[in-house]
mmCIF file of C-alpha atoms in Angstrom:
data_model
loop_
_atom_site.group_PDB
_atom_site.id
_atom_site.type_symbol
_atom_site.label_atom_id
_atom_site.label_comp_id
_atom_site.label_asym_id
_atom_site.label_seq_id
_atom_site.Cartn_x
_atom_site.Cartn_y
_atom_site.Cartn_z
ATOM 1 C CA MET A 251 16.634 -10.390 15.819
ATOM 2 C CA ALA A 252 13.218 -8.369 14.949
ATOM 3 C CA GLU A 253 12.628 -7.590 18.420
ATOM 4 C CA SER A 254 15.699 -6.670 19.159
ATOM 5 C CA ILE A 255 15.633 -4.018 16.545
ATOM 6 C CA ASP A 256 12.482 -2.861 17.128
ATOM 7 C CA THR A 257 13.684 -2.076 21.175
ATOM 8 C CA GLU A 258 16.474 -0.085 19.631
ATOM 9 C CA ALA A 259 13.943 1.862 17.580
ATOM 10 C CA GLN A 260 12.345 2.638 20.515
ATOM 11 C CA SER A 261 15.239 3.507 22.953
ATOM 12 C CA PRO A 262 16.542 7.179 22.783
ATOM 13 C CA SER A 263 19.766 5.470 22.037
ATOM 14 C CA TYR A 264 18.610 4.638 18.852
ATOM 15 C CA THR A 265 19.970 6.648 15.728
ATOM 16 C CA MET A 266 19.713 7.121 12.379
ATOM 17 C CA PRO A 267 22.060 9.517 9.988
ATOM 18 C CA GLN A 268 21.326 13.241 10.009
ATOM 19 C CA SER A 269 19.936 15.236 7.314
ATOM 20 C CA GLY A 270 22.767 16.577 5.451
ATOM 21 C CA GLY A 271 22.694 15.467 1.962
ATOM 22 C CA THR A 272 20.884 13.019 -0.618
ATOM 23 C CA ILE A 273 22.795 10.058 0.770
ATOM 24 C CA ALA A 274 22.623 10.791 4.101
ATOM 25 C CA THR A 275 18.456 11.101 3.402
ATOM 26 C CA LEU A 276 18.510 7.631 1.658
ATOM 27 C CA ARG A 277 20.435 6.237 4.447
ATOM 28 C CA ALA A 278 17.973 7.714 7.237
ATOM 29 C CA ALA A 279 14.919 6.242 4.745
ATOM 30 C CA TRP A 280 16.731 2.823 4.865
ATOM 31 C CA ALA A 281 16.880 2.634 8.348
ATOM 32 C CA ILE A 282 13.289 3.452 9.430
ATOM 33 C CA PHE A 283 12.250 1.105 6.496
ATOM 34 C CA ARG A 284 14.353 -1.730 8.174
ATOM 35 C CA LYS A 285 12.956 -0.494 11.373
ATOM 36 C CA ASP A 286 9.255 -0.954 10.419
ATOM 37 C CA ILE A 287 9.844 -4.275 8.980
ATOM 38 C CA ALA A 288 11.620 -5.242 11.999
ATOM 39 C CA CYS A 289 8.552 -3.850 14.154
ATOM 40 C CA GLU A 290 5.894 -5.361 11.665
ATOM 41 C CA LEU A 291 7.917 -8.883 11.543
ATOM 42 C CA ARG A 292 7.306 -8.924 15.828
ATOM 43 C CA THR A 293 3.846 -7.611 16.006
ATOM 44 C CA ARG A 294 2.091 -8.732 12.638
ATOM 45 C CA TYR A 295 -0.775 -6.648 12.806
ATOM 46 C CA ALA A 296 -1.127 -5.066 9.046
ATOM 47 C CA ILE A 297 0.348 -7.921 8.007
ATOM 48 C CA ASN A 298 -2.631 -10.390 9.839
ATOM 49 C CA THR A 299 -4.808 -7.234 9.087
ATOM 50 C CA LEU A 300 -4.446 -7.310 5.130
ATOM 51 C CA LEU A 301 -4.072 -10.858 4.617
ATOM 52 C CA LEU A 302 -7.269 -11.457 7.040
ATOM 53 C CA PHE A 303 -9.259 -9.054 4.697
ATOM 54 C CA ALA A 304 -7.672 -10.573 1.549
ATOM 55 C CA VAL A 305 -8.552 -14.159 2.477
ATOM 56 C CA SER A 306 -12.235 -13.097 3.819
ATOM 57 C CA ALA A 307 -12.930 -11.472 0.501
ATOM 58 C CA ALA A 308 -11.650 -13.722 -1.731
ATOM 59 C CA THR A 309 -13.622 -16.806 0.332
ATOM 60 C CA ALA A 310 -16.988 -14.685 0.296
ATOM 61 C CA VAL A 311 -16.918 -13.744 -3.548
ATOM 62 C CA SER A 312 -16.033 -17.201 -4.374
ATOM 63 C CA LEU A 313 -18.883 -18.901 -2.377
ATOM 64 C CA GLY A 314 -21.511 -16.185 -3.785
ATOM 65 C CA VAL A 315 -20.681 -16.265 -7.330
ATOM 66 C CA GLY A 316 -19.046 -19.705 -7.748
ATOM 67 C CA PHE A 317 -16.201 -20.135 -10.421
ATOM 68 C CA LEU A 318 -16.685 -16.601 -11.620
ATOM 69 C CA GLY A 319 -13.229 -16.814 -13.467
ATOM 70 C CA LEU A 320 -14.574 -19.154 -16.334
ATOM 71 C CA ARG A 321 -17.157 -16.576 -17.629
ATOM 72 C CA ARG A 322 -14.855 -15.127 -20.441
ATOM 73 C CA THR A 323 -17.378 -12.750 -21.538
ATOM 74 C CA GLU A 324 -16.281 -9.013 -21.665
ATOM 75 C CA GLU A 325 -18.689 -7.827 -18.467
ATOM 76 C CA ALA A 326 -17.396 -10.878 -16.904
ATOM 77 C CA LEU A 327 -14.010 -10.202 -16.916
ATOM 78 C CA LEU A 328 -14.761 -6.372 -16.190
ATOM 79 C CA ILE A 329 -16.347 -7.673 -13.164
ATOM 80 C CA GLN A 330 -13.607 -10.062 -11.623
ATOM 81 C CA SER A 331 -11.462 -6.996 -12.118
ATOM 82 C CA ALA A 332 -13.558 -5.034 -10.051
ATOM 83 C CA LEU A 333 -14.107 -7.637 -7.691
ATOM 84 C CA LEU A 334 -9.954 -7.936 -7.417
ATOM 85 C CA TRP A 335 -9.485 -4.424 -7.101
ATOM 86 C CA VAL A 336 -12.053 -3.890 -4.497
ATOM 87 C CA ALA A 337 -10.908 -6.353 -2.161
ATOM 88 C CA ILE A 338 -7.044 -4.969 -2.634
ATOM 89 C CA LEU A 339 -8.456 -1.503 -1.898
ATOM 90 C CA PHE A 340 -10.346 -2.002 1.549
ATOM 91 C CA ALA A 341 -7.803 -4.409 2.835
ATOM 92 C CA ALA A 342 -5.465 -1.664 2.280
ATOM 93 C CA LEU A 343 -7.480 1.039 4.141
ATOM 94 C CA ASN A 344 -7.517 -1.339 6.550
ATOM 95 C CA GLY A 345 -3.805 -1.661 7.005
ATOM 96 C CA LEU A 346 -2.119 0.987 5.794
ATOM 97 C CA SER A 347 -2.731 3.895 8.121
ATOM 98 C CA ARG A 348 -0.679 1.555 10.833
ATOM 99 C CA SER A 349 2.528 3.067 9.593
ATOM 100 C CA PHE A 350 2.242 6.755 11.426
ATOM 101 C CA VAL A 351 0.042 4.912 13.769
ATOM 102 C CA TYR A 352 2.429 2.704 15.626
ATOM 103 C CA GLU A 353 4.742 5.778 16.261
ATOM 104 C CA GLU A 354 2.009 7.691 17.698
ATOM 105 C CA GLU A 355 0.884 4.507 20.148
ATOM 106 C CA THR A 356 4.694 3.618 21.137
ATOM 107 C CA ARG A 357 5.216 7.542 21.519
ATOM 108 C CA THR A 358 8.245 7.125 18.923
ATOM 109 C CA LEU A 359 7.299 10.085 17.296
ATOM 110 C CA THR A 360 9.351 12.798 18.848
ATOM 111 C CA ALA A 361 12.570 10.468 18.631
ATOM 112 C CA LEU A 362 11.752 10.358 14.667
ATOM 113 C CA ARG A 363 11.761 13.970 14.419
ATOM 114 C CA LEU A 364 14.832 14.283 16.221
ATOM 115 C CA ALA A 365 16.462 11.051 14.134
ATOM 116 C CA ALA A 366 15.698 11.873 10.463
ATOM 117 C CA SER A 367 14.808 14.541 8.484
ATOM 118 C CA PRO A 368 10.817 14.602 6.975
ATOM 119 C CA THR A 369 12.007 13.709 3.713
ATOM 120 C CA ALA A 370 14.030 10.470 4.960
ATOM 121 C CA VAL A 371 10.994 9.874 7.249
ATOM 122 C CA PHE A 372 8.357 10.031 4.229
ATOM 123 C CA LEU A 373 10.089 7.811 1.933
ATOM 124 C CA GLY A 374 10.985 5.092 4.867
ATOM 125 C CA LYS A 375 7.404 5.208 5.134
ATOM 126 C CA PHE A 376 6.614 5.202 1.749
ATOM 127 C CA CYS A 377 8.527 2.027 1.263
ATOM 128 C CA PHE A 378 7.301 0.614 3.832
ATOM 129 C CA ASN A 379 3.877 0.625 2.660
ATOM 130 C CA LEU A 380 4.672 -0.226 -0.695
ATOM 131 C CA THR A 381 6.185 -3.549 0.590
ATOM 132 C CA LEU A 382 2.398 -4.319 2.197
ATOM 133 C CA VAL A 383 0.707 -3.305 -0.934
ATOM 134 C CA LEU A 384 3.012 -5.588 -3.146
ATOM 135 C CA ILE A 385 2.252 -8.719 -0.699
ATOM 136 C CA LEU A 386 -1.378 -7.742 -0.640
ATOM 137 C CA ASP A 387 -1.389 -7.700 -4.497
ATOM 138 C CA LEU A 388 0.090 -11.249 -4.464
ATOM 139 C CA VAL A 389 -1.616 -12.740 -2.155
ATOM 140 C CA THR A 390 -5.170 -11.249 -3.403
ATOM 141 C CA SER A 391 -4.598 -11.962 -7.135
ATOM 142 C CA LEU A 392 -3.725 -15.713 -6.264
ATOM 143 C CA LEU A 393 -6.533 -16.388 -4.068
ATOM 144 C CA PHE A 394 -8.833 -15.003 -6.699
ATOM 145 C CA ILE A 395 -7.085 -17.088 -9.053
ATOM 146 C CA VAL A 396 -7.484 -20.194 -7.322
ATOM 147 C CA LEU A 397 -10.900 -19.530 -5.634
ATOM 148 C CA LEU A 398 -12.823 -18.303 -8.538
ATOM 149 C CA ARG A 399 -10.514 -19.783 -11.267
ATOM 150 C CA VAL A 400 -9.762 -16.485 -12.710
ATOM 151 C CA GLN A 401 -7.613 -17.090 -15.978
ATOM 152 C CA VAL A 402 -5.031 -14.541 -16.825
ATOM 153 C CA GLY A 403 -4.803 -13.939 -20.266
ATOM 154 C CA SER A 404 -1.278 -11.967 -20.440
ATOM 155 C CA PRO A 405 0.522 -12.647 -16.698
ATOM 156 C CA LEU A 406 3.512 -10.236 -17.519
ATOM 157 C CA ALA A 407 0.427 -7.163 -18.253
ATOM 158 C CA PHE A 408 -1.499 -8.423 -15.264
ATOM 159 C CA SER A 409 1.745 -8.351 -12.961
ATOM 160 C CA ALA A 410 2.457 -4.983 -14.517
ATOM 161 C CA MET A 411 -1.389 -3.551 -13.979
ATOM 162 C CA LEU A 412 -0.966 -4.729 -10.634
ATOM 163 C CA ALA A 413 2.352 -3.212 -9.505
ATOM 164 C CA THR A 414 1.643 0.533 -11.102
ATOM 165 C CA GLY A 415 -1.812 0.141 -9.100
ATOM 166 C CA GLY A 416 -0.519 -0.581 -6.011
ATOM 167 C CA LEU A 417 2.111 2.145 -6.868
ATOM 168 C CA ALA A 418 -0.518 4.177 -7.099
ATOM 169 C CA LEU A 419 -2.759 3.245 -3.963
ATOM 170 C CA THR A 420 0.307 3.848 -1.917
ATOM 171 C CA SER A 421 1.632 7.333 -3.404
ATOM 172 C CA ALA A 422 -1.904 8.694 -2.455
ATOM 173 C CA THR A 423 -2.100 7.271 1.140
ATOM 174 C CA THR A 424 0.971 7.727 2.806
ATOM 175 C CA ILE A 425 0.364 11.391 3.554
ATOM 176 C CA ILE A 426 -2.887 10.420 4.737
ATOM 177 C CA ALA A 427 -1.427 8.097 7.304
ATOM 178 C CA ALA A 428 0.764 10.773 9.187
ATOM 179 C CA ILE A 429 -2.582 13.351 8.823
ATOM 180 C CA ILE A 430 -4.985 10.759 10.688
ATOM 181 C CA ALA A 431 -1.796 9.592 12.942
ATOM 182 C CA ARG A 432 -3.262 11.591 16.042
ATOM 183 C CA ALA A 433 -6.891 11.678 15.038
ATOM 184 C CA SER A 434 -9.354 9.689 17.718
ATOM 185 C CA PHE A 435 -10.977 7.698 14.621
ATOM 186 C CA LYS A 436 -8.098 6.687 12.549
ATOM 187 C CA ASN A 437 -9.710 3.943 10.469
ATOM 188 C CA ALA A 438 -12.467 5.790 9.264
ATOM 189 C CA LEU A 439 -10.988 8.963 8.685
ATOM 190 C CA PHE A 440 -8.342 7.183 6.771
ATOM 191 C CA ALA A 441 -11.034 5.547 4.282
ATOM 192 C CA VAL A 442 -13.042 9.017 4.175
ATOM 193 C CA LEU A 443 -9.854 10.800 3.347
ATOM 194 C CA ALA A 444 -8.164 8.813 0.714
ATOM 195 C CA PHE A 445 -11.172 7.144 -1.040
ATOM 196 C CA PRO A 446 -11.839 10.447 -3.235
ATOM 197 C CA LEU A 447 -8.293 10.543 -4.023
ATOM 198 C CA LEU A 448 -8.338 6.730 -5.730
ATOM 199 C CA VAL A 449 -11.715 6.977 -7.425
ATOM 200 C CA ALA A 450 -9.831 8.282 -10.600
ATOM 201 C CA PRO A 451 -6.809 5.401 -10.479
ATOM 202 C CA LEU A 452 -9.198 2.648 -9.226
ATOM 203 C CA ILE A 453 -11.213 2.712 -12.529
ATOM 204 C CA VAL A 454 -8.150 2.821 -14.474
ATOM 205 C CA ALA A 455 -6.648 -0.065 -12.607
ATOM 206 C CA ILE A 456 -9.854 -2.245 -13.010
ATOM 207 C CA GLN A 457 -10.629 -1.396 -16.669
ATOM 208 C CA GLY A 458 -6.807 -2.299 -17.355
ATOM 209 C CA THR A 459 -6.922 -5.280 -15.684
ATOM 210 C CA ALA A 460 -9.896 -6.713 -17.134
ATOM 211 C CA GLN A 461 -8.023 -5.991 -20.381
ATOM 212 C CA THR A 462 -4.899 -8.816 -19.128
ATOM 213 C CA LEU A 463 -7.589 -11.341 -18.305
ATOM 214 C CA GLU A 464 -8.084 -11.913 -22.293
ATOM 215 C CA ASN A 465 -4.720 -12.740 -23.826
ATOM 216 C CA VAL A 466 -3.952 -9.391 -25.509
ATOM 217 C CA ALA A 467 -0.153 -7.628 -26.376
ATOM 218 C CA PHE A 468 1.534 -5.950 -23.642
ATOM 219 C CA ASP A 469 0.887 -2.730 -25.400
ATOM 220 C CA VAL A 470 -2.813 -2.842 -24.911
ATOM 221 C CA VAL A 471 -2.088 -1.966 -21.255
ATOM 222 C CA LEU A 472 0.388 0.827 -21.470
ATOM 223 C CA GLY A 473 -2.121 3.578 -21.784
ATOM 224 C CA PRO A 474 -3.862 2.470 -18.476
ATOM 225 C CA ILE A 475 -0.097 2.060 -17.206
ATOM 226 C CA ARG A 476 0.960 5.191 -18.406
ATOM 227 C CA PHE A 477 -2.005 7.035 -16.676
ATOM 228 C CA LEU A 478 -1.242 5.592 -13.229
ATOM 229 C CA LEU A 479 2.493 6.307 -13.631
ATOM 230 C CA ALA A 480 1.541 9.499 -14.336
ATOM 231 C CA TYR A 481 -0.968 9.685 -11.372
ATOM 232 C CA VAL A 482 2.525 8.436 -9.083
ATOM 233 C CA VAL A 483 4.452 10.777 -10.204
ATOM 234 C CA VAL A 484 2.059 13.897 -8.941
ATOM 235 C CA THR A 485 0.845 12.586 -6.072
ATOM 236 C CA PHE A 486 4.438 11.417 -4.784
ATOM 237 C CA THR A 487 5.579 14.981 -5.851
ATOM 238 C CA ALA A 488 2.887 17.060 -3.716
ATOM 239 C CA SER A 489 2.795 14.478 -0.595
ATOM 240 C CA LEU A 490 6.706 15.045 -0.639
ATOM 241 C CA MET A 491 6.453 18.601 -0.693
ATOM 242 C CA LEU A 492 3.500 18.864 1.932
ATOM 243 C CA PHE A 493 5.014 15.931 4.453
ATOM 244 C CA PRO A 494 6.968 18.384 6.332
ATOM 245 C CA PHE A 495 4.279 20.518 7.135
ATOM 246 C CA VAL A 496 2.402 17.645 8.247
ATOM 247 C CA TRP A 497 4.998 15.814 9.959
ATOM 248 C CA GLU A 498 6.215 18.988 12.305
ATOM 249 C CA SER A 499 2.792 20.779 12.852
#
């Protein structure tokens, strides 16, 4: 089934709803999202890259520091949170660029431009990248909990921090993936462009996640969550406005 959908997505006969209002844009975005999911299920390139890096990072850290999660000092909790987010960050930087690179490699960029509006393309790719990041968050956090014996004091706050941090990561990198799609050194350029944008939310996510490892109330992490959500609103809005110029250039 996935192979047949992918074949349709790359053939000239594959069409998506043309832009003509909010409903048509959302339908086109959903079609692009489904097409990307089908292609990824067939190739499994991005998922394998993300998961392989996450497993390698968690295993290497566990062998190097042992059961770090058993240490409950403030510095130890901050180190656990930092290692978790560094693993998520570098795994994401190795896999998220594929959302537009795949279109360039399969020569489907022109067909996609004709089939859907820039807004629909951006929304579809954004949802696809967000899905990958949320899967990465789940797998990486579970690996750290099992291999490093990381103890989560507030599961609800911990999940909220991972979700908002992943959302911030996706909102800042989707348009960068479109910018570097035609570059020669895609992965290196993607990391160079994305890292400066991710420093601030990464620091906040590390500090907020460290707090959730203690048994604290959800209100304690409302500050970091609000900052990350504000960051998402700014970067998502700016990317949505700038994407048509990047996409049609």
